[in-house]
Coordinates of C-alpha atoms in Angstrom, one line a residue:
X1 CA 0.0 0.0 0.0
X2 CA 1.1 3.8 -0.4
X3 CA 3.0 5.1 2.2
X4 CA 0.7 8.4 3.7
X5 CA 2.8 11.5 3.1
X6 CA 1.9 15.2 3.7
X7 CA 3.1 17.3 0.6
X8 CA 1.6 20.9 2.1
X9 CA 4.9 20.9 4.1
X10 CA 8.5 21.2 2.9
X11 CA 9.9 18.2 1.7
X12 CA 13.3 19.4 2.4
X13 CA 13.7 18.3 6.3
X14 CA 12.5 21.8 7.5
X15 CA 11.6 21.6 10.9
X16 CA 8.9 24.2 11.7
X17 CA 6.4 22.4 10.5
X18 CA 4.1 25.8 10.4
X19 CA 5.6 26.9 7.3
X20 CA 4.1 25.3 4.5
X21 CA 5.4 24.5 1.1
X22 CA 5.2 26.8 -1.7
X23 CA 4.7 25.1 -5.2
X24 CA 7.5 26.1 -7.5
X25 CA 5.1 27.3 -11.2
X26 CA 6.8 25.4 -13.6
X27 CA 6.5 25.9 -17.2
X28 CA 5.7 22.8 -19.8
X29 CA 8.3 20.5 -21.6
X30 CA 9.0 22.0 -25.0
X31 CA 10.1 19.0 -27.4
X32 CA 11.9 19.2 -30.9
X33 CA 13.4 17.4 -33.5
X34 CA 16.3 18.6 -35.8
X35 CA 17.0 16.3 -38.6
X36 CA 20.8 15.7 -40.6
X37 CA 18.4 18.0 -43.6
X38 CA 18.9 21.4 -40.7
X39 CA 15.2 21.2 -40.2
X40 CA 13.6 21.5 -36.8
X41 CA 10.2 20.6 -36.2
X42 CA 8.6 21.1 -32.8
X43 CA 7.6 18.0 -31.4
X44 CA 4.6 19.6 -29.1
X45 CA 2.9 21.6 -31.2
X46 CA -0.5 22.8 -31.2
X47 CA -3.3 19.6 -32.8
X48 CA -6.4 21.6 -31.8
X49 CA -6.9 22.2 -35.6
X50 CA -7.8 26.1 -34.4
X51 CA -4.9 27.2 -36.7
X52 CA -3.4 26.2 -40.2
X53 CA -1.6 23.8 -40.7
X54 CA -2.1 22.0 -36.9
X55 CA 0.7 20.6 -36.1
X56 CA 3.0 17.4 -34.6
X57 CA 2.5 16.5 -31.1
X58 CA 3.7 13.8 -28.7
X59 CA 1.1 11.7 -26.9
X60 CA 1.0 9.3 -23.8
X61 CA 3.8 7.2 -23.5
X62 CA 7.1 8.1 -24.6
X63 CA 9.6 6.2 -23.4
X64 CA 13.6 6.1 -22.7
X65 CA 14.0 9.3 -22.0
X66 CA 15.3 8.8 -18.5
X67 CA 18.2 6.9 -17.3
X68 CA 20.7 5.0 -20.2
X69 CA 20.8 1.4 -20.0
X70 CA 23.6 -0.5 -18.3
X71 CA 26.0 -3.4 -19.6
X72 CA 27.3 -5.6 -16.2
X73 CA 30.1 -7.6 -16.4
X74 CA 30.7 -10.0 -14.0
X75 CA 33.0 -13.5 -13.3
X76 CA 30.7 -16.8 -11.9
X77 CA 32.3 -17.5 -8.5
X78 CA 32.9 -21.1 -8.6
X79 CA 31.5 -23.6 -5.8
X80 CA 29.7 -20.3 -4.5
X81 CA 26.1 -18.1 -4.6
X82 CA 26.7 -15.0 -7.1
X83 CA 29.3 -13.4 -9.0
X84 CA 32.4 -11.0 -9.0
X85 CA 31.6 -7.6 -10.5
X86 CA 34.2 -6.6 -13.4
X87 CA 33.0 -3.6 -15.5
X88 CA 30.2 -1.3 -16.4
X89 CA 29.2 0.5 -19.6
X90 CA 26.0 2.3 -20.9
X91 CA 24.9 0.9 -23.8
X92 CA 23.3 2.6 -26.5
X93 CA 19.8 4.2 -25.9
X94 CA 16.3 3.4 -27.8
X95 CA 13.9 6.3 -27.1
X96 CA 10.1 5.7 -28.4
X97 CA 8.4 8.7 -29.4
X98 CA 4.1 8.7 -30.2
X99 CA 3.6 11.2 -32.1
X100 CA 0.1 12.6 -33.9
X101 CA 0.4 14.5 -36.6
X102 CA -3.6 16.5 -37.4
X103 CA -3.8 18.8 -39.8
X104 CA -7.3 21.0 -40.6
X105 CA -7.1 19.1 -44.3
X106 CA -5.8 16.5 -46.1
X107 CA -3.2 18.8 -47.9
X108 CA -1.8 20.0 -44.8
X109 CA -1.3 16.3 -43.2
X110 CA 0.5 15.3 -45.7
X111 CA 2.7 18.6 -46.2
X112 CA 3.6 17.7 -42.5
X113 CA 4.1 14.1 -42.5
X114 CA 6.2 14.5 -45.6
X115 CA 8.6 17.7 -43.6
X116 CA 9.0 14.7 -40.5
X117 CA 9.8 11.7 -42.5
X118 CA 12.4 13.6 -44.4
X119 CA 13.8 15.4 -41.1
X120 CA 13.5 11.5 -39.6
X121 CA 15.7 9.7 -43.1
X122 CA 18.7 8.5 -41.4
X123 CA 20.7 8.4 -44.8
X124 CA 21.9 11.9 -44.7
X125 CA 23.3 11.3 -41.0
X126 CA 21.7 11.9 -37.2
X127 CA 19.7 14.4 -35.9
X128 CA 19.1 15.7 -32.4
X129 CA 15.8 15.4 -30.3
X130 CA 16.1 18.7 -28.1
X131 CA 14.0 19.1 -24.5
X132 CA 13.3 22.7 -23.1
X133 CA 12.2 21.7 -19.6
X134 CA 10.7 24.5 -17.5
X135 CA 13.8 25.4 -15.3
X136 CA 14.8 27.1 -19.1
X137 CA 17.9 24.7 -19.4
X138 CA 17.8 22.7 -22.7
X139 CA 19.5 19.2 -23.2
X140 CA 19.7 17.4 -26.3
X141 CA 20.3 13.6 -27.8
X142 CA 21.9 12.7 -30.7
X143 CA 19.8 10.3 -32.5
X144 CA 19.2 8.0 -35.8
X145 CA 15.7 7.0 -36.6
X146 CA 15.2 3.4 -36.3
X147 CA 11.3 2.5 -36.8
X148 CA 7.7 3.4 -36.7
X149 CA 7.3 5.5 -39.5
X150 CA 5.9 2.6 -42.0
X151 CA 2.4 3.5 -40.9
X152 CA -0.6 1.6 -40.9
X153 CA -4.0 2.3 -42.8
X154 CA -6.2 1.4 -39.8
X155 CA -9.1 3.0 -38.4
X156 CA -7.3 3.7 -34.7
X157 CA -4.0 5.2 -36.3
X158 CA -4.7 6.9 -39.6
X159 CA -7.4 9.2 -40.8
X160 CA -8.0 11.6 -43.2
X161 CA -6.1 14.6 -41.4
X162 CA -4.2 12.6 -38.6
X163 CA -1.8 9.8 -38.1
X164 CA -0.3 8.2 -35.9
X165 CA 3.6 6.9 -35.2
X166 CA 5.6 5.3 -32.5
X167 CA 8.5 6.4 -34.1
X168 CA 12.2 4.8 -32.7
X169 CA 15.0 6.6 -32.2
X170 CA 18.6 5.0 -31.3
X171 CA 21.6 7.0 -29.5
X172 CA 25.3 5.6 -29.7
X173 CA 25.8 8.1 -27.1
X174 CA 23.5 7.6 -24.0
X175 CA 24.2 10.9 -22.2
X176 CA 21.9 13.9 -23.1
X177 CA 24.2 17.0 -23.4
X178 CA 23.3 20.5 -22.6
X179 CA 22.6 23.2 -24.6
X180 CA 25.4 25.4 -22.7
X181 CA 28.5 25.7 -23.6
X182 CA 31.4 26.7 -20.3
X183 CA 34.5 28.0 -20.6
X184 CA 37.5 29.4 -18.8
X185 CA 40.2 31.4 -20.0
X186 CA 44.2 31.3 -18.8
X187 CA 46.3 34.3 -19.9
X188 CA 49.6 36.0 -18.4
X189 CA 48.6 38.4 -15.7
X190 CA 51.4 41.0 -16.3
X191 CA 50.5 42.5 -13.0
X192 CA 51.7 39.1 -10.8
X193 CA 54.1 38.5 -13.6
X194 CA 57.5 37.1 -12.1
X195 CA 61.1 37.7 -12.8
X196 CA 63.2 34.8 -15.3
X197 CA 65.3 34.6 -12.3
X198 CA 63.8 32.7 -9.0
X199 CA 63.7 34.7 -5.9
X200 CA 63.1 34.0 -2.3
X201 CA 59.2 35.1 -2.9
X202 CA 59.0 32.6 -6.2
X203 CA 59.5 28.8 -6.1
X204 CA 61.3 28.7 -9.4
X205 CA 61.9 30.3 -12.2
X206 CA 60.1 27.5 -15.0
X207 CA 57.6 27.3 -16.0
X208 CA 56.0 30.6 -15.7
X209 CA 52.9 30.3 -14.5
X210 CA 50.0 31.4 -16.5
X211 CA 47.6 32.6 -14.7
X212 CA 44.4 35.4 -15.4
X213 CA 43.0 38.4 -13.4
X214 CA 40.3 36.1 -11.9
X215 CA 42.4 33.1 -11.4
X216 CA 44.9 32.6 -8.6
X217 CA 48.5 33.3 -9.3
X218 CA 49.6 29.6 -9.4
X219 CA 47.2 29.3 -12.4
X220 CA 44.7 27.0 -11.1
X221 CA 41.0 27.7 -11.1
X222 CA 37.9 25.3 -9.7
X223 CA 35.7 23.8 -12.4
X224 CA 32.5 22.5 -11.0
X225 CA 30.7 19.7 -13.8
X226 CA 27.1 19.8 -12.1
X227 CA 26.1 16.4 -13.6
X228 CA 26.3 12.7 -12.5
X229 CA 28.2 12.0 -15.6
X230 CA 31.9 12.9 -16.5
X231 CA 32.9 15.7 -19.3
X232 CA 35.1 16.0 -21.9
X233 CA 36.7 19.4 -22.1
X234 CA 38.4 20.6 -25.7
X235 CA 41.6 22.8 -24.9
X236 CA 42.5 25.5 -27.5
X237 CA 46.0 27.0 -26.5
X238 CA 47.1 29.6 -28.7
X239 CA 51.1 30.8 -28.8
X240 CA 53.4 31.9 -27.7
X241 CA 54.2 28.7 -25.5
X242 CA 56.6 25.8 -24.3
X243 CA 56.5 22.9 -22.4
X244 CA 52.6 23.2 -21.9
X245 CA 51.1 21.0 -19.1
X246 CA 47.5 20.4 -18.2
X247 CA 46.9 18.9 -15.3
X248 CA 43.2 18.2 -13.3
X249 CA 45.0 18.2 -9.5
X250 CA 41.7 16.8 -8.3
X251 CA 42.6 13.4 -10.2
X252 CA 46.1 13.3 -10.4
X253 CA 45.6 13.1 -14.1
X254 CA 47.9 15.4 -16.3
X255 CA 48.7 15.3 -20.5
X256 CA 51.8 17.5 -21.3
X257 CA 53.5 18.7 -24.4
X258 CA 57.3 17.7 -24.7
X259 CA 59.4 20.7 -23.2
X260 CA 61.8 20.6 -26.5
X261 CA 58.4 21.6 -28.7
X262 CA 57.3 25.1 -28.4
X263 CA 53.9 26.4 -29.6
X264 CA 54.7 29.2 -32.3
X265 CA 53.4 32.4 -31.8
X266 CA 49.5 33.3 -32.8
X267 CA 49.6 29.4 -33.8
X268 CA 46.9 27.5 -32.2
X269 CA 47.2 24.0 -30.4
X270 CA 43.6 21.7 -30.4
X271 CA 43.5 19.2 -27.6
X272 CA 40.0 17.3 -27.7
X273 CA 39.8 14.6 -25.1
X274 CA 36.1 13.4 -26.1
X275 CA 36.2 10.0 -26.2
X276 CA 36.1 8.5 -30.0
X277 CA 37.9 11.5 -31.2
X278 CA 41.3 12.0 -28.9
X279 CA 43.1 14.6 -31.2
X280 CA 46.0 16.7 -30.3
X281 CA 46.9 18.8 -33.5
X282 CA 47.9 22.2 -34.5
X283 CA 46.6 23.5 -38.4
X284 CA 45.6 19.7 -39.3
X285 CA 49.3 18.8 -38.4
X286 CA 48.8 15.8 -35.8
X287 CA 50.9 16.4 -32.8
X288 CA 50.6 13.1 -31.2
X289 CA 54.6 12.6 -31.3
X290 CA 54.5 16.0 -29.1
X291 CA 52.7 14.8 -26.4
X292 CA 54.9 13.5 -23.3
X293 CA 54.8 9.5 -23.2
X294 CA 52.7 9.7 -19.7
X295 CA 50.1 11.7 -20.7
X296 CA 46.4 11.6 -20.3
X297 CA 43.6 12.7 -22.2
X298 CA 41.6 13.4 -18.8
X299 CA 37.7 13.9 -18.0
X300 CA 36.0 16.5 -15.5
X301 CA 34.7 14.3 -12.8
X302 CA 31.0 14.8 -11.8
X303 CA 31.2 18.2 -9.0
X304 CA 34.6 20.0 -8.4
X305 CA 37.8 19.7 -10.1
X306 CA 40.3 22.0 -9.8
X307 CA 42.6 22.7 -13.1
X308 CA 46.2 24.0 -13.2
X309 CA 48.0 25.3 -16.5
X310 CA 51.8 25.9 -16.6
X311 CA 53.7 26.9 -19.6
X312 CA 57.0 28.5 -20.2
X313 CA 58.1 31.3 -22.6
X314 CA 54.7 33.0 -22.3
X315 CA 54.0 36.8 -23.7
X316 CA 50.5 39.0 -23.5
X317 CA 48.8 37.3 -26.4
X318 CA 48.9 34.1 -25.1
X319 CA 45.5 31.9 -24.2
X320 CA 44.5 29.0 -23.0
X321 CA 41.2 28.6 -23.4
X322 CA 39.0 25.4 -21.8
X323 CA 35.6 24.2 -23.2
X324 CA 33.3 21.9 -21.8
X325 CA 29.9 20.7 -22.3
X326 CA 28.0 19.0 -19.1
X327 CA 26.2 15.4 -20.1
X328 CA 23.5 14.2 -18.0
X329 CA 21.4 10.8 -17.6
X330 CA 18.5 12.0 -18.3
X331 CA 16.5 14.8 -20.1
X332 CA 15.5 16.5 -17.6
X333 CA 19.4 16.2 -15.9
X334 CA 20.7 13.9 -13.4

């Protein structure tokens, strides 16, 4: 049976119990779908036929549009009850979306059906199934269109200006990513800038640290990933520089540049780390052979991670710049 609950009070542990819960107005999920042809349709549109053409609208029962699904490795203990866990991965994610398109005539159901089922075609590559939820953050999926468009000719799915589809969609990247794009910028601050020479107030006199105006001398700054999954931040690090090193402290985790290789002035490195791709190159000239023999292409753990940059031979126009995009397990976060 239910467990009896009182939601008029906060659910947050609050112990004076006289102050009752205000409801937080929340705004309703805004859907999309943006096919490999650059065509976005909106995927909760208005079907009350009060306007021409009506529209495409999802009905009851999508599904997969929470958590990814999980792959568990594991060895049979011999001679004993269960197993000894090994792995886990995400596998990739099926998301089934009813849709209804209705139009106020024929023409305009089949103009509409023919704009989805060319946005849907796979051939010409993915697209992306974007949610707006109401706390105005957008996440999106990569998808390819599976099923569910073949349509049927019976009385409960078709008509003469609606139909119906359970269309299937199929991720080969679980993780919905956000719409929002963070970055953080390293550059010399010439006003902490130290002599070549070390000193009694400076460790040492390589590398110089690069640091910026709101960054602490020692150039590290803290990066906070607000998801349950990890993120894979793209470096761009434009000249002048030598013996580059980027290093997540809260990990242990560094990837460095050889100290005999210098990045030419107003000549840009690339450094993506996202899994699949793993590039380090400068003007499509690969600089794998660059990189230091213990390096490693490191992830932003989920919550705080604190990032240092060093680099010697450093001027004014020199920038390291971080990018990073937050992935999440579901569509409305997580």
């Amino acid at each position: 049976m239910p467990i009896p609950a009182q939601y008029s009070y906060r659910p947050d542990g609050e112990t004076n119990t006289n102050v009752r819960y205000q409801p937080v107005p929340w705004p309703q999920t805004f859907m999309t779908w943006t096919g490999a042809n650059g065509d976005t349709i909106p995927l909760t549109g208005d079907i009350t036929c009060t306007s021409s053409p009506a529209g495409i609208a999802v009905t009851k029962g999508p599904a997969g549009l929470g958590m990814p699904t999980y792959d568990l490795k594991a060895d049979q203990l011999p001679n004993m009850d269960g197993g000894l866990f090994r792995s886990v991965r995400a596998t990739t994610r099926d998301i089934t979306i009813p849709l209804l398109i209705r139009g106020v005539d024929r023409t305009s159901t089949i103009r509409m059906h023919n704009r989805l089922l060319r946005a849907l075609s796979p051939g010409q590559g993915p697209g992306w199934i974007t949610a707006y939820e109401g706390d105005g953050v957008a996440r999106h999926l990569e998808c390819y269109y599976v099923s569910g468009g073949e349509g049927a000719e019976t009385e409960e799915v078709a008509g003469f200006t609606r139909i119906k589809y359970a269309v299937v969609l199929r991720a080969m990247d679980p993780y919905w990513y956000s719409n929002a794009e963070f970055q953080h910028d390293w550059h010399l601050d010439q006003g902490t800038a130290q002599p070549f020479l070390s000193s009694s107030g400076y460790p040492s006199f390589f590398p110089v640290r690069i640091s910026s105006t709101t960054f602490s001398p020692d150039g590290t700054v803290t990066v906070t990933n607000d998801s349950s999954v990890e993120a894979w931040p793209v470096w761009s690090c434009t000249g002048a520089a030598s013996g580059l090193r980027l290093e997540n402290t809260t990990t242990g985790e560094a990837f460095r540049l050889r100290d005999t290789f210098s990045i030419p002035a107003s000549q840009t490195v690339t450094v993506d780390t996202s899994p699949g791709v793993k590039t380090v190159a400068m003007g499509g000239v690969n600089l794998w052979p660059q990189m230091r023999a213990d390096s490693v292409l490191w992830q932003l753990k989920p919550g705080k991670n604190v990032l240092r940059v060093t680099a010697g031979d450093v001027n004014e126009n020199t920038l390291i710049r971080l990018h990073y995009v937050p992935r999440y397990l579901s569509y409305v976060g997580g």
